[in-house]
Amino acid sequence: MSAADEVVVATWSEHSEIGHHYEDLLADGSVIAWTEPPFGETLCPGDDAEKDAPVIHI
C-alpha cells in the first residue's frame, strides 16, 4: 500500500502551549502519529539560534 492509498478512518489531535500532537487511525488498523511545535517555533531546537547570535568577525 502506498501513502496515497492510505485511508484515514479517524483523526485525533491535541493542542497545548508546548506543541500540537496528531494521530491518524488508518483503515488497516495502523496509527500514524506526529508532533509539531507551537505556532511561531522552529521544528528543531536551535534552528533559530543562528539568526539570534551576534555576528563576530575575526
Tab-separated table of C-alpha atoms in Angstrom:
chain	number	residue	atom	x	y	z
A	1	MET	CA	0.000	0.000	0.000
A	2	SER	CA	1.436	3.370	-0.920
A	3	ALA	CA	0.976	6.593	1.036
A	4	ALA	CA	-1.644	7.709	-1.500
A	5	ASP	CA	-3.707	4.541	-0.854
A	6	GLU	CA	-3.906	5.008	2.933
A	7	VAL	CA	-7.483	5.587	4.097
A	8	VAL	CA	-7.790	7.625	7.299
A	9	VAL	CA	-10.655	6.328	9.447
A	10	ALA	CA	-10.279	8.742	12.370
A	11	THR	CA	-8.073	11.678	13.384
A	12	TRP	CA	-7.228	12.756	16.909
A	13	SER	CA	-5.423	15.980	17.785
A	14	GLU	CA	-4.357	17.683	20.974
A	15	HIS	CA	-3.122	21.269	21.134
A	16	SER	CA	-1.305	22.870	24.041
A	17	GLU	CA	1.242	25.589	24.711
A	18	ILE	CA	4.063	23.057	24.317
A	19	GLY	CA	3.011	21.814	20.881
A	20	HIS	CA	0.457	20.011	18.760
A	21	HIS	CA	0.065	16.211	18.674
A	22	TYR	CA	-1.816	14.403	15.916
A	23	GLU	CA	-2.763	10.759	15.344
A	24	ASP	CA	-4.447	9.206	12.319
A	25	LEU	CA	-6.058	5.757	12.527
A	26	LEU	CA	-5.811	4.044	9.142
A	27	ALA	CA	-8.252	1.517	7.688
A	28	ASP	CA	-5.715	-1.300	8.112
A	29	GLY	CA	-5.553	-0.637	11.890
A	30	SER	CA	-2.187	1.115	11.939
A	31	VAL	CA	-1.675	4.536	13.502
A	32	ILE	CA	0.424	7.420	12.218
A	33	ALA	CA	1.392	9.906	14.945
A	34	TRP	CA	3.386	13.134	14.794
A	35	THR	CA	4.047	16.211	16.876
A	36	GLU	CA	4.570	19.788	15.735
A	37	PRO	CA	5.948	22.728	17.711
A	38	PRO	CA	3.729	25.634	18.786
A	39	PHE	CA	2.981	28.250	16.125
A	40	GLY	CA	5.969	30.512	15.532
A	41	GLU	CA	8.518	27.979	16.834
A	42	THR	CA	11.019	26.056	14.715
A	43	LEU	CA	10.774	22.298	14.125
A	44	CYS	CA	14.211	21.650	15.640
A	45	PRO	CA	15.517	23.411	18.752
A	46	GLY	CA	18.403	25.681	17.858
A	47	ASP	CA	17.307	26.311	14.266
A	48	ASP	CA	16.691	29.948	15.089
A	49	ALA	CA	19.842	30.293	17.222
A	50	GLU	CA	21.940	31.384	14.242
A	51	LYS	CA	19.785	34.408	13.464
A	52	ASP	CA	19.776	35.440	17.152
A	53	ALA	CA	23.515	35.011	17.679
A	54	PRO	CA	25.746	38.055	17.307
A	55	VAL	CA	27.980	38.162	14.235
A	56	ILE	CA	31.663	38.051	15.179
A	57	HIS	CA	34.320	38.845	12.588
A	58	ILE	CA	37.884	37.722	13.337
